[in-house]
Short mmCIF file of C-alpha atoms in Angstrom, two decimals:
data_model
loop_
_atom_site.label_atom_id
_atom_site.label_comp_id
_atom_site.label_asym_id
_atom_site.label_seq_id
_atom_site.Cartn_x
_atom_site.Cartn_y
_atom_site.Cartn_z
CA MET A 1 86.80 -59.31 25.26
CA SER A 2 82.98 -58.29 25.56
CA ALA A 3 80.55 -60.42 24.00
CA THR A 4 79.65 -58.77 20.90
CA PHE A 5 76.65 -58.96 18.51
CA THR A 6 76.67 -58.88 14.32
CA ASN A 7 75.06 -55.75 12.30
CA PRO A 8 72.99 -55.32 10.71
CA VAL A 9 70.37 -56.64 13.21
CA LEU A 10 67.79 -56.67 10.65
CA PRO A 11 69.10 -57.98 7.24
CA GLY A 12 67.53 -57.20 4.06
CA PHE A 13 65.05 -55.02 2.98
CA HIS A 14 64.87 -53.00 6.90
CA PRO A 15 65.37 -49.25 5.58
CA ASP A 16 64.41 -45.77 7.45
CA PRO A 17 64.72 -47.57 11.02
CA SER A 18 62.45 -45.52 13.82
CA ILE A 19 62.81 -47.26 17.23
CA CYS A 20 61.21 -46.49 20.91
CA ARG A 21 61.27 -48.24 24.27
CA VAL A 22 58.37 -48.76 26.01
CA GLY A 23 59.13 -50.29 29.68
CA ASP A 24 61.42 -53.20 28.50
CA ASP A 25 60.17 -53.87 25.03
CA TYR A 26 61.77 -52.16 21.97
CA TYR A 27 59.64 -51.50 18.84
CA LEU A 28 60.93 -50.44 15.50
CA ALA A 29 59.25 -49.20 12.35
CA ASN A 30 60.49 -49.70 9.13
CA SER A 31 59.62 -47.90 5.61
CA THR A 32 57.60 -50.21 2.87
CA PHE A 33 57.36 -48.34 -0.09
CA GLU A 34 55.31 -49.84 -2.52
CA TRP A 35 54.62 -53.18 -0.70
CA PHE A 36 51.44 -53.66 1.14
CA PRO A 37 50.43 -54.17 4.18
CA GLY A 38 52.48 -50.86 4.97
CA ILE A 39 55.12 -50.19 7.56
CA LEU A 40 56.39 -53.44 9.14
CA LEU A 41 56.71 -53.52 12.81
CA SER A 42 59.20 -55.31 14.70
CA HIS A 43 59.40 -56.25 18.45
CA SER A 44 62.83 -57.11 20.50
CA ARG A 45 63.55 -57.30 23.94
CA ASP A 46 67.30 -57.04 23.78
CA LEU A 47 67.87 -55.09 20.73
CA VAL A 48 69.55 -57.59 19.34
CA HIS A 49 66.98 -60.15 18.32
CA TRP A 50 64.27 -58.93 16.48
CA THR A 51 60.84 -60.65 15.53
CA HIS A 52 58.24 -59.39 12.82
CA VAL A 53 55.08 -58.59 14.78
CA GLY A 54 53.30 -57.25 11.86
CA HIS A 55 52.07 -53.98 10.19
CA ALA A 56 50.72 -50.64 11.09
CA LEU A 57 48.41 -50.07 7.56
CA THR A 58 46.54 -53.15 7.11
CA ARG A 59 43.43 -51.94 5.27
CA ARG A 60 42.24 -50.55 2.29
CA SER A 61 40.80 -47.61 4.03
CA GLN A 62 44.44 -47.03 5.63
CA LEU A 63 46.62 -47.30 2.25
CA ASP A 64 45.78 -47.22 -1.52
CA LEU A 65 49.09 -47.81 -3.17
CA ARG A 66 47.69 -48.82 -6.49
CA ALA A 67 49.29 -46.60 -9.70
CA VAL A 68 52.17 -45.63 -7.18
CA VAL A 69 55.54 -45.63 -8.85
CA ASP A 70 58.06 -48.28 -8.03
CA SER A 71 59.74 -46.46 -4.68
CA GLY A 72 57.05 -44.60 -4.08
CA GLY A 73 54.50 -45.13 -1.54
CA ILE A 74 55.56 -45.22 2.50
CA TRP A 75 58.73 -43.35 2.83
CA ALA A 76 60.25 -43.15 6.39
CA PRO A 77 57.55 -43.82 9.50
CA SER A 78 58.33 -42.34 12.48
CA LEU A 79 57.45 -44.56 15.71
CA SER A 80 57.12 -42.76 19.13
CA TYR A 81 54.76 -43.83 22.39
CA ALA A 82 53.46 -41.24 24.52
CA ASP A 83 50.23 -40.65 26.87
CA GLY A 84 49.27 -44.68 26.84
CA GLN A 85 49.59 -44.96 23.09
CA PHE A 86 51.72 -45.63 20.25
CA TRP A 87 52.15 -42.76 17.26
CA LEU A 88 53.01 -43.23 13.88
CA VAL A 89 53.69 -40.48 11.67
CA TYR A 90 54.84 -41.09 7.74
CA ALA A 91 54.70 -39.46 4.25
CA VAL A 92 53.11 -41.48 0.99
CA LEU A 93 54.82 -40.59 -1.92
CA ARG A 94 52.26 -40.57 -4.92
CA THR A 95 54.41 -38.62 -7.23
CA THR A 96 58.27 -38.96 -7.19
CA GLY A 97 61.02 -39.86 -9.24
CA MET A 98 64.42 -38.45 -11.12
CA GLY A 99 64.24 -35.74 -13.15
CA ARG A 100 60.76 -34.60 -11.83
CA PRO A 101 60.71 -31.31 -10.00
CA PHE A 102 57.52 -32.33 -8.03
CA LYS A 103 56.27 -34.61 -5.31
CA ASP A 104 53.42 -35.18 -4.10
CA ALA A 105 54.25 -36.50 -0.44
CA HIS A 106 51.26 -36.54 1.65
CA VAL A 107 52.42 -36.60 5.86
CA HIS A 108 49.91 -38.59 8.04
CA LEU A 109 49.23 -39.43 11.90
CA VAL A 110 47.94 -43.06 13.14
CA THR A 111 47.76 -44.32 16.79
CA ALA A 112 46.91 -47.31 18.42
CA PRO A 113 46.79 -48.66 21.92
CA SER A 114 49.31 -51.42 21.43
CA ILE A 115 51.82 -51.92 18.64
CA THR A 116 49.63 -55.19 17.19
CA GLY A 117 46.72 -52.16 16.83
CA PRO A 118 44.16 -51.47 16.40
CA TRP A 119 45.55 -48.90 14.44
CA SER A 120 43.54 -45.97 13.50
CA GLU A 121 41.95 -44.43 10.50
CA PRO A 122 45.01 -41.91 9.19
CA VAL A 123 44.89 -38.54 9.82
CA HIS A 124 46.33 -36.14 6.76
CA LEU A 125 48.54 -33.43 8.39
CA ASN A 126 50.17 -31.81 5.80
CA SER A 127 52.21 -32.28 2.20
CA ILE A 128 54.91 -29.87 2.56
CA GLY A 129 57.59 -32.70 2.50
CA PHE A 130 58.54 -35.85 3.76
CA ASP A 131 60.44 -37.79 6.38
CA PRO A 132 58.42 -36.63 9.07
CA SER A 133 58.83 -37.15 12.94
CA LEU A 134 56.58 -36.54 16.10
CA PHE A 135 58.26 -34.66 19.11
CA HIS A 136 56.74 -34.92 22.14
CA ASP A 137 57.82 -32.40 24.71
CA GLU A 138 58.09 -32.46 28.40
CA ASP A 139 55.56 -29.95 28.96
CA GLY A 140 53.33 -32.54 27.20
CA ARG A 141 52.85 -30.31 23.71
CA LYS A 142 53.60 -32.04 20.64
CA TRP A 143 55.05 -30.88 17.41
CA LEU A 144 55.68 -32.41 14.01
CA VAL A 145 58.93 -31.96 12.37
CA ASN A 146 59.97 -32.75 8.74
CA MET A 147 61.64 -31.32 5.53
CA GLN A 148 60.21 -29.39 3.10
CA TRP A 149 60.20 -29.69 -0.68
CA ASP A 150 60.89 -26.80 -3.03
CA PHE A 151 60.20 -27.46 -6.67
CA ARG A 152 61.14 -24.09 -8.11
CA LYS A 153 63.82 -23.50 -10.44
CA GLY A 154 67.19 -23.05 -9.21
CA ARG A 155 66.44 -23.40 -5.91
CA ASN A 156 67.45 -26.20 -3.44
CA ARG A 157 64.94 -28.86 -3.50
CA PHE A 158 65.75 -29.68 0.47
CA ALA A 159 64.51 -26.65 1.53
CA GLY A 160 65.09 -26.64 5.21
CA ILE A 161 64.06 -28.58 8.45
CA VAL A 162 60.57 -27.04 9.68
CA LEU A 163 58.24 -27.18 12.47
CA GLN A 164 54.57 -27.08 13.53
CA GLU A 165 52.37 -28.13 16.72
CA LEU A 166 50.30 -30.64 16.26
CA ASP A 167 46.93 -30.14 18.95
CA PRO A 168 46.64 -33.95 19.89
CA GLN A 169 42.69 -33.78 20.43
CA SER A 170 41.63 -32.50 16.85
CA ARG A 171 44.93 -33.96 15.47
CA THR A 172 45.51 -30.99 13.25
CA LEU A 173 48.19 -28.57 12.77
CA VAL A 174 48.07 -25.39 14.89
CA GLY A 175 50.05 -22.19 14.56
CA PRO A 176 52.89 -20.92 12.69
CA ILE A 177 55.35 -23.15 10.75
CA HIS A 178 58.84 -22.39 12.25
CA GLU A 179 61.79 -22.98 10.05
CA LEU A 180 64.72 -24.96 12.40
CA LEU A 181 67.48 -25.16 9.88
CA ARG A 182 68.24 -24.64 6.39
CA LYS A 183 71.32 -25.83 4.84
CA PRO A 184 72.75 -26.22 1.00
CA ILE A 185 73.08 -29.80 1.16
CA LEU A 186 70.39 -32.69 0.84
CA SER A 187 69.03 -32.62 4.89
CA GLU A 188 66.26 -35.00 5.62
CA GLY A 189 65.11 -37.49 8.35
CA PRO A 190 64.84 -34.93 11.05
CA ASN A 191 64.36 -35.89 14.54
CA LEU A 192 64.07 -34.03 17.84
CA TYR A 193 65.64 -34.81 20.98
CA ARG A 194 65.78 -32.88 24.72
CA HIS A 195 68.81 -33.73 26.65
CA GLY A 196 71.19 -31.73 28.97
CA GLY A 197 68.97 -28.72 28.75
CA TYR A 198 69.20 -28.44 24.50
CA TYR A 199 67.11 -29.73 21.83
CA TYR A 200 68.84 -31.56 19.60
CA LEU A 201 68.16 -32.12 16.22
CA MET A 202 69.35 -35.30 14.19
CA LEU A 203 69.41 -34.99 10.28
CA ALA A 204 70.06 -37.50 7.79
CA GLU A 205 72.79 -35.59 5.17
CA GLY A 206 74.37 -36.43 1.88
CA GLY A 207 71.15 -38.27 0.10
CA THR A 208 70.60 -42.22 0.89
CA GLY A 209 73.69 -43.54 -1.09
CA TRP A 210 77.46 -43.96 -0.88
CA ASN A 211 77.49 -40.09 0.68
CA HIS A 212 74.53 -40.99 3.38
CA GLY A 213 75.11 -39.73 7.18
CA ILE A 214 73.95 -38.27 10.37
CA ALA A 215 74.58 -34.67 11.26
CA MET A 216 73.52 -32.91 14.76
CA ALA A 217 72.50 -29.56 15.74
CA ARG A 218 71.40 -28.18 18.64
CA SER A 219 69.25 -24.84 20.66
CA ARG A 220 68.50 -23.48 24.18
CA ALA A 221 65.42 -22.99 22.49
CA LEU A 222 62.61 -25.37 20.29
CA THR A 223 62.00 -22.40 17.73
CA GLY A 224 65.92 -22.01 17.36
CA PRO A 225 68.12 -20.69 16.36
CA TYR A 226 70.02 -23.95 15.78
CA GLU A 227 74.02 -24.24 16.08
CA CYS A 228 75.60 -26.97 13.63
CA ASP A 229 77.78 -29.60 15.45
CA PRO A 230 81.64 -28.66 14.68
CA GLU A 231 81.50 -32.38 13.37
CA PRO A 232 80.30 -32.53 10.13
CA ALA A 233 78.96 -35.99 10.46
CA MET A 234 78.84 -38.23 13.68
CA LEU A 235 77.84 -41.20 11.76
CA THR A 236 79.32 -42.04 7.74
CA THR A 237 81.44 -44.06 6.02
CA ARG A 238 81.63 -41.08 2.92
CA ASP A 239 85.26 -41.67 3.22
CA ASP A 240 85.60 -44.90 3.96
CA LEU A 241 84.16 -47.08 0.66
CA THR A 242 86.06 -50.11 1.80
CA HIS A 243 83.66 -50.12 5.28
CA PRO A 244 81.79 -53.45 4.96
CA LEU A 245 78.42 -51.55 6.38
CA GLN A 246 77.87 -48.37 3.81
CA LYS A 247 75.32 -45.71 3.29
CA CYS A 248 75.38 -45.45 7.06
CA GLY A 249 72.65 -42.86 7.92
CA HIS A 250 68.80 -42.19 8.82
CA GLY A 251 68.73 -42.91 12.55
CA GLU A 252 66.84 -42.80 15.24
CA LEU A 253 67.99 -42.99 19.29
CA VAL A 254 66.92 -44.99 22.04
CA GLN A 255 67.69 -45.07 25.79
CA THR A 256 67.85 -48.37 27.71
CA PRO A 257 66.52 -49.18 30.89
CA ALA A 258 70.34 -49.13 31.91
CA GLY A 259 71.01 -45.50 30.88
CA GLU A 260 72.69 -46.54 27.85
CA TRP A 261 72.19 -44.56 24.23
CA TRP A 262 71.69 -46.57 21.22
CA LEU A 263 71.60 -45.63 17.48
CA ALA A 264 69.25 -47.24 15.08
CA HIS A 265 70.33 -46.68 11.59
CA LEU A 266 70.70 -47.51 8.24
CA CYS A 267 73.24 -49.34 6.11
CA SER A 268 73.80 -51.37 2.98
CA ARG A 269 76.42 -53.92 2.24
CA PRO A 270 77.83 -53.71 -1.44
CA LEU A 271 79.03 -56.97 -3.63
CA ALA A 272 81.90 -56.72 -5.66
CA PRO A 273 82.82 -55.96 -7.93
CA GLU A 274 79.78 -53.67 -8.81
CA ARG A 275 79.36 -52.48 -5.40
CA ARG A 276 75.62 -53.49 -5.58
CA CYS A 277 73.69 -53.48 -2.74
CA LEU A 278 71.30 -57.15 -3.50
CA LEU A 279 69.72 -56.89 -0.04
CA GLY A 280 68.91 -53.40 -0.10
CA ARG A 281 68.86 -51.00 2.79
CA GLU A 282 69.52 -52.70 6.39
CA THR A 283 68.82 -51.59 9.96
CA ALA A 284 71.64 -51.52 12.22
CA LEU A 285 72.69 -50.71 16.05
CA GLN A 286 75.65 -48.62 17.22
CA ARG A 287 76.45 -47.81 21.21
CA VAL A 288 76.59 -43.72 21.34
CA VAL A 289 77.55 -41.52 24.13
CA TRP A 290 77.42 -37.41 25.00
CA SER A 291 80.78 -35.75 24.32
CA ASP A 292 81.48 -33.49 27.64
CA ASP A 293 80.86 -30.67 25.28
CA GLY A 294 77.39 -31.85 25.04
CA TRP A 295 77.78 -33.70 21.19
CA LEU A 296 76.33 -37.01 20.52
CA ARG A 297 79.18 -39.50 19.68
CA LEU A 298 80.02 -42.84 18.73
CA ALA A 299 80.87 -44.99 21.64
CA HIS A 300 83.69 -46.58 19.96
CA GLY A 301 85.06 -43.12 18.63
CA GLY A 302 85.31 -41.73 15.55
CA HIS A 303 82.62 -41.52 13.06
CA SER A 304 82.45 -45.00 11.10
CA PRO A 305 79.84 -47.74 12.26
CA VAL A 306 80.91 -51.18 13.76
CA LEU A 307 80.18 -53.96 12.29
CA GLN A 308 80.39 -56.03 15.89
CA PRO A 309 79.25 -53.79 18.74
CA PRO A 310 79.58 -54.95 22.43
CA LEU A 311 76.15 -56.23 23.24
CA PRO A 312 74.25 -53.66 25.42
CA ALA A 313 74.66 -53.83 29.09
CA GLY A 314 72.31 -56.70 30.74
CA ILE A 315 72.29 -58.82 27.53
CA LEU A 316 73.34 -62.14 27.96
CA PRO A 317 74.77 -63.87 24.29
CA SER A 318 73.20 -67.18 24.73
CA VAL A 319 70.49 -66.82 21.79
CA PRO A 320 71.91 -66.49 17.96
CA GLN A 321 70.80 -63.97 16.19
CA THR A 322 67.90 -65.09 13.99
CA ASP A 323 64.59 -64.51 12.19
CA GLU A 324 62.75 -67.73 12.16
CA ASP A 325 59.58 -65.92 10.17
CA GLY A 326 61.77 -64.23 7.58
CA GLN A 327 63.62 -67.22 6.28
CA SER A 328 61.84 -70.37 7.04
CA ARG A 329 59.14 -72.97 5.57
CA ASP A 330 55.70 -72.11 4.78
CA ASP A 331 53.43 -75.10 4.34
CA PHE A 332 49.80 -72.80 3.95
CA ASP A 333 48.61 -74.35 6.61
CA ARG A 334 47.60 -70.95 8.45
CA ALA A 335 44.35 -68.74 8.04
CA THR A 336 46.52 -65.93 7.57
CA LEU A 337 49.63 -65.57 5.76
CA SER A 338 52.70 -64.55 8.30
CA ALA A 339 53.78 -60.72 8.93
CA SER A 340 56.87 -61.63 6.59
CA TRP A 341 54.72 -61.87 3.28
CA GLN A 342 54.12 -58.32 1.40
CA THR A 343 51.37 -58.12 -1.26
CA LEU A 344 52.65 -55.39 -4.17
CA ARG A 345 50.03 -52.67 -3.75
CA VAL A 346 46.82 -54.13 -2.56
CA PRO A 347 46.00 -55.97 0.08
CA ALA A 348 45.72 -59.77 0.22
CA GLU A 349 42.17 -60.36 0.21
CA GLU A 350 39.96 -63.83 -0.94
CA SER A 351 39.12 -62.51 -4.50
CA TRP A 352 42.82 -63.04 -5.63
CA LEU A 353 44.30 -64.70 -2.69
CA SER A 354 43.43 -67.68 -0.51
CA LEU A 355 44.37 -70.39 1.82
CA THR A 356 41.15 -71.84 2.58
CA GLN A 357 39.96 -72.80 -0.70
CA ARG A 358 42.60 -75.65 -1.19
CA PRO A 359 43.45 -76.31 2.28
CA GLY A 360 46.75 -76.55 2.83
CA TRP A 361 48.00 -74.62 -0.46
CA LEU A 362 47.99 -71.15 -1.53
CA ARG A 363 45.45 -70.46 -4.24
CA LEU A 364 46.76 -67.14 -6.41
CA VAL A 365 44.33 -65.88 -8.87
CA GLY A 366 45.90 -64.83 -12.29
CA ARG A 367 45.55 -60.83 -12.97
CA GLU A 368 47.74 -58.13 -14.37
CA CYS A 369 50.70 -58.23 -16.14
CA PRO A 370 54.38 -58.25 -14.40
CA ASN A 371 54.69 -54.43 -15.35
CA SER A 372 51.38 -53.29 -13.77
CA LEU A 373 51.07 -50.86 -11.07
CA TRP A 374 47.49 -51.46 -10.41
CA GLU A 375 46.86 -55.14 -9.72
CA GLN A 376 49.40 -57.99 -9.34
CA SER A 377 49.10 -61.37 -7.95
CA LEU A 378 52.07 -61.38 -6.38
CA VAL A 379 53.47 -62.22 -2.77
CA ALA A 380 56.92 -61.96 -1.43
CA LYS A 381 59.47 -62.24 1.43
CA ARG A 382 62.48 -60.18 1.77
CA LEU A 383 65.57 -61.63 0.83
CA GLN A 384 67.92 -61.64 4.14
CA SER A 385 70.87 -63.63 3.35
CA PHE A 386 73.27 -63.48 0.56
CA GLN A 387 73.30 -67.11 -0.14
CA ALA A 388 69.56 -68.82 0.12
CA THR A 389 67.45 -70.99 -1.78
CA ALA A 390 63.87 -70.56 -2.39
CA GLU A 391 61.79 -73.42 -3.47
CA THR A 392 58.11 -74.16 -4.12
CA ARG A 393 55.69 -76.96 -5.78
CA LEU A 394 52.70 -75.78 -7.76
CA ASP A 395 49.46 -77.03 -9.85
CA PHE A 396 48.90 -75.18 -12.74
CA ALA A 397 47.39 -75.81 -15.84
CA PRO A 398 47.66 -72.97 -18.36
CA THR A 399 46.00 -73.28 -21.77
CA ARG A 400 47.18 -70.07 -23.29
CA PHE A 401 50.90 -68.23 -23.44
CA THR A 402 49.47 -65.35 -21.65
CA GLN A 403 48.81 -67.31 -18.27
CA MET A 404 52.07 -67.94 -16.07
CA ALA A 405 52.72 -68.95 -12.80
CA GLY A 406 55.75 -69.17 -10.56
CA LEU A 407 58.47 -68.32 -8.58
CA VAL A 408 59.78 -64.25 -8.83
CA CYS A 409 62.98 -62.90 -7.86
CA TRP A 410 61.85 -59.39 -7.62
CA TYR A 411 63.54 -55.93 -7.45
CA ASP A 412 60.68 -53.64 -9.15
CA THR A 413 58.25 -54.13 -12.01
CA ARG A 414 61.22 -52.56 -14.09
CA THR A 415 63.73 -55.13 -12.64
CA HIS A 416 62.75 -58.68 -11.59
CA PHE A 417 63.71 -62.54 -12.86
CA PHE A 418 60.69 -64.48 -13.30
CA LEU A 419 60.64 -68.79 -13.47
CA ARG A 420 57.70 -69.25 -14.72
CA VAL A 421 55.29 -72.02 -15.93
CA THR A 422 53.34 -71.40 -18.89
CA HIS A 423 51.75 -73.03 -22.37
CA ASP A 424 53.37 -73.10 -25.87
CA GLU A 425 51.54 -73.95 -28.70
CA GLN A 426 54.05 -76.67 -29.85
CA ARG A 427 55.25 -78.22 -26.68
CA GLY A 428 52.14 -77.90 -24.25
CA ARG A 429 52.76 -76.81 -20.79
CA VAL A 430 56.61 -75.42 -20.18
CA VAL A 431 58.84 -73.97 -17.83
CA GLY A 432 61.18 -71.16 -18.60
CA VAL A 433 62.58 -67.83 -17.97
CA SER A 434 61.76 -64.18 -18.38
CA LEU A 435 62.98 -61.34 -17.31
CA SER A 436 62.72 -57.30 -17.01
CA ASP A 437 66.14 -55.80 -17.12
CA ASP A 438 65.69 -51.98 -16.25
CA GLY A 439 62.37 -52.09 -18.23
CA ASN A 440 63.98 -54.11 -21.27
CA TYR A 441 61.83 -57.42 -21.27
CA ASP A 442 63.29 -60.31 -22.45
CA GLU A 443 63.07 -64.34 -22.63
CA LEU A 444 65.48 -66.60 -22.51
CA PRO A 445 64.99 -69.83 -25.14
CA ASP A 446 67.62 -71.92 -23.96
CA GLY A 447 66.79 -74.41 -21.05
CA VAL A 448 62.86 -74.35 -21.98
CA LEU A 449 61.52 -78.04 -20.50
CA PRO A 450 58.35 -79.32 -21.62
CA VAL A 451 56.79 -80.30 -18.39
CA ALA A 452 53.13 -81.36 -20.10
CA SER A 453 53.61 -84.80 -18.58
CA TRP A 454 54.61 -83.83 -14.97
CA HIS A 455 51.80 -84.36 -12.31
CA SER A 456 53.25 -81.16 -10.29
CA VAL A 457 55.86 -78.64 -10.95
CA TYR A 458 58.47 -77.85 -8.42
CA LEU A 459 60.83 -74.65 -8.86
CA ARG A 460 64.21 -73.65 -7.32
CA ALA A 461 65.98 -70.31 -7.12
CA GLU A 462 69.36 -70.33 -5.86
CA ILE A 463 71.15 -67.36 -5.03
CA ASP A 464 74.99 -67.00 -4.24
CA ARG A 465 76.01 -63.47 -3.59
CA SER A 466 75.45 -62.20 -7.61
CA LEU A 467 74.68 -65.46 -9.17
CA LEU A 468 71.04 -66.69 -9.80
CA VAL A 469 70.40 -70.07 -10.69
CA PHE A 470 66.57 -71.33 -11.82
CA SER A 471 65.85 -74.91 -11.61
CA ALA A 472 62.76 -77.27 -11.88
CA SER A 473 61.71 -81.01 -10.88
CA PRO A 474 58.93 -83.40 -11.52
CA ASP A 475 59.42 -84.57 -7.99
CA GLY A 476 61.58 -82.61 -5.82
CA SER A 477 64.76 -84.39 -6.14
CA ALA A 478 65.73 -84.42 -9.56
CA TRP A 479 66.50 -80.76 -10.70
CA ARG A 480 67.33 -79.57 -13.72
CA GLN A 481 68.83 -75.91 -14.49
CA VAL A 482 66.37 -73.95 -16.10
CA GLY A 483 68.42 -71.30 -18.38
CA PRO A 484 71.58 -69.59 -17.64
CA ALA A 485 72.87 -68.33 -14.41
CA LEU A 486 71.68 -64.66 -14.09
CA ASP A 487 72.86 -61.64 -12.47
CA ALA A 488 71.60 -61.47 -8.87
CA SER A 489 73.06 -58.23 -8.31
CA LYS A 490 70.70 -56.19 -10.65
CA LEU A 491 68.09 -56.72 -8.08
CA SER A 492 69.34 -53.73 -6.24
CA ASP A 493 69.07 -50.23 -5.56
CA ASP A 494 71.89 -49.50 -7.02
CA TYR A 495 70.99 -50.94 -10.81
CA GLY A 496 69.04 -49.37 -13.56
CA TYR A 497 68.28 -45.51 -14.49
CA GLY A 498 66.55 -43.78 -11.35
CA LEU A 499 66.62 -43.73 -7.42
CA HIS A 500 65.82 -46.76 -5.83
CA PHE A 501 64.84 -47.56 -2.23
CA THR A 502 63.63 -50.97 -1.74
CA GLY A 503 65.41 -54.59 -1.89
CA ALA A 504 65.25 -57.94 -3.15
CA MET A 505 62.27 -60.14 -2.81
CA ILE A 506 61.47 -63.60 -3.39
CA GLY A 507 57.92 -65.10 -3.77
CA LEU A 508 55.18 -66.16 -6.33
CA ALA A 509 53.15 -64.63 -8.65
CA VAL A 510 50.52 -65.58 -11.11
CA TYR A 511 49.35 -63.67 -14.56
CA ASP A 512 46.47 -64.25 -16.53
CA LEU A 513 46.47 -61.53 -18.86
CA ASN A 514 43.43 -63.28 -20.83
CA GLY A 515 41.63 -61.50 -17.66
CA THR A 516 40.22 -65.08 -17.23
CA ARG A 517 41.65 -65.32 -13.81
CA LEU A 518 43.08 -68.78 -13.81
CA ALA A 519 44.37 -69.85 -10.68
CA ALA A 520 47.54 -71.32 -9.73
CA ASP A 521 48.14 -73.50 -6.34
CA PHE A 522 51.33 -73.54 -4.51
CA ASP A 523 51.80 -76.38 -1.87
CA TYR A 524 54.75 -74.88 0.28
CA PHE A 525 57.53 -72.24 0.20
CA THR A 526 60.77 -71.93 1.55
CA LEU A 527 63.44 -69.34 1.86
CA ARG A 528 66.25 -70.45 3.93
CA PRO A 529 70.05 -68.95 3.76
CA THR A 530 72.38 -71.32 2.48
CA LEU A 531 76.00 -71.65 4.20
CA GLY A 532 78.89 -71.01 1.81
#
């Protein structure tokens, strides 16, 4: 029996994968939405083991996410390599949301000589839709392809796939806009490939939920007409709601040096019984082949994904699948935060985040509230396991109830759980739990701990699938539960009103609603999977 690997290869919040190969190296980009820095970049030598190597948009001059709505921001980047450099196109969604006919979707281009940069300042290309990709044709010409959005009453909002030439010198779109294909369903995420005398158009269809899938079309000419694949989907689980990988769709192709073709695609893994996907949309891989009649097909047959595909040709099964950077201990003894950390909407700057003011500690300055879309002091990592434990130790001396610091389990500004140290007028310094449940604020009075006599406060969050338990300790050994067990599955795309596209994050937050910028110091942070 051939050796296998297990999907997803990038677990947790890693949606909309875009993949390319340069020599023997593979590179992958994922959407980051309202999180900063923008566009997570990963590297692999074998398609199976991936390491975060940084982000493309790291400067305020490149990206301003202040006031961007939850699940707005960076949508569906597309990464490619040509002419000795990396090309990255993406959309910034500033206006979006359920029930809103309009979208402000601004498509930009950045380039870099290396995956680690330096990445250029963004160049605006268009604002007619989202999910852009860049096609480098064999004749050297470059083309931008994306979906177009139609806000008009009675129209299909997903108003077709369009193509326009990109002048690489001026970095502007030139010539006419060509409509390649229009279908009466949700068609997005377009990518173009040239193979066997055809131009192939790969599409994400059905919306990025339970009906998601990937469909194909092809043409002898770049600008069409395009014929649709006789199979309605080359990848989907819409007809098998028991499959462990759900919502499969939005993918890109890569060819290995051995000649194999692989599809990187998003997927989600729901938890029973609510069918909520705590870890968000993740990145998986499937081997694909070209059929005798020239259509792309899953190598194992059918249109359902495989949870454990065979390893790519030439890959040895000697190294376990790990992400040591994503789930580990951080003692804050480096000059900068690792690539697995993200901040909310704004960059990590010395004005509110410091690793030097108290060496070996992370100092966060309290700013705006947990509902703010502007200036929150929050840093977090992706939850990448259904069973995990996060822990920290902090020094914090609040004098008012408006000052709070602690451990946060976060989905967005409307849904999160906060294990916080704060001040109570009668009991002094206390540890308790506050939360936002789909926009409804609450505090849990049961289990509030007076901790005025504690020298330091240790905080812990334990997640066991849908169960979240908070606890606190004066010494890191004797733990006391704080509040009742909570429903961790609410930290998912599938809970609450509206459309959601990210995933659960766990991290550290400090708030000072006095405006006096009281700081908290964190000694360490751990986020480790727990063996069930």
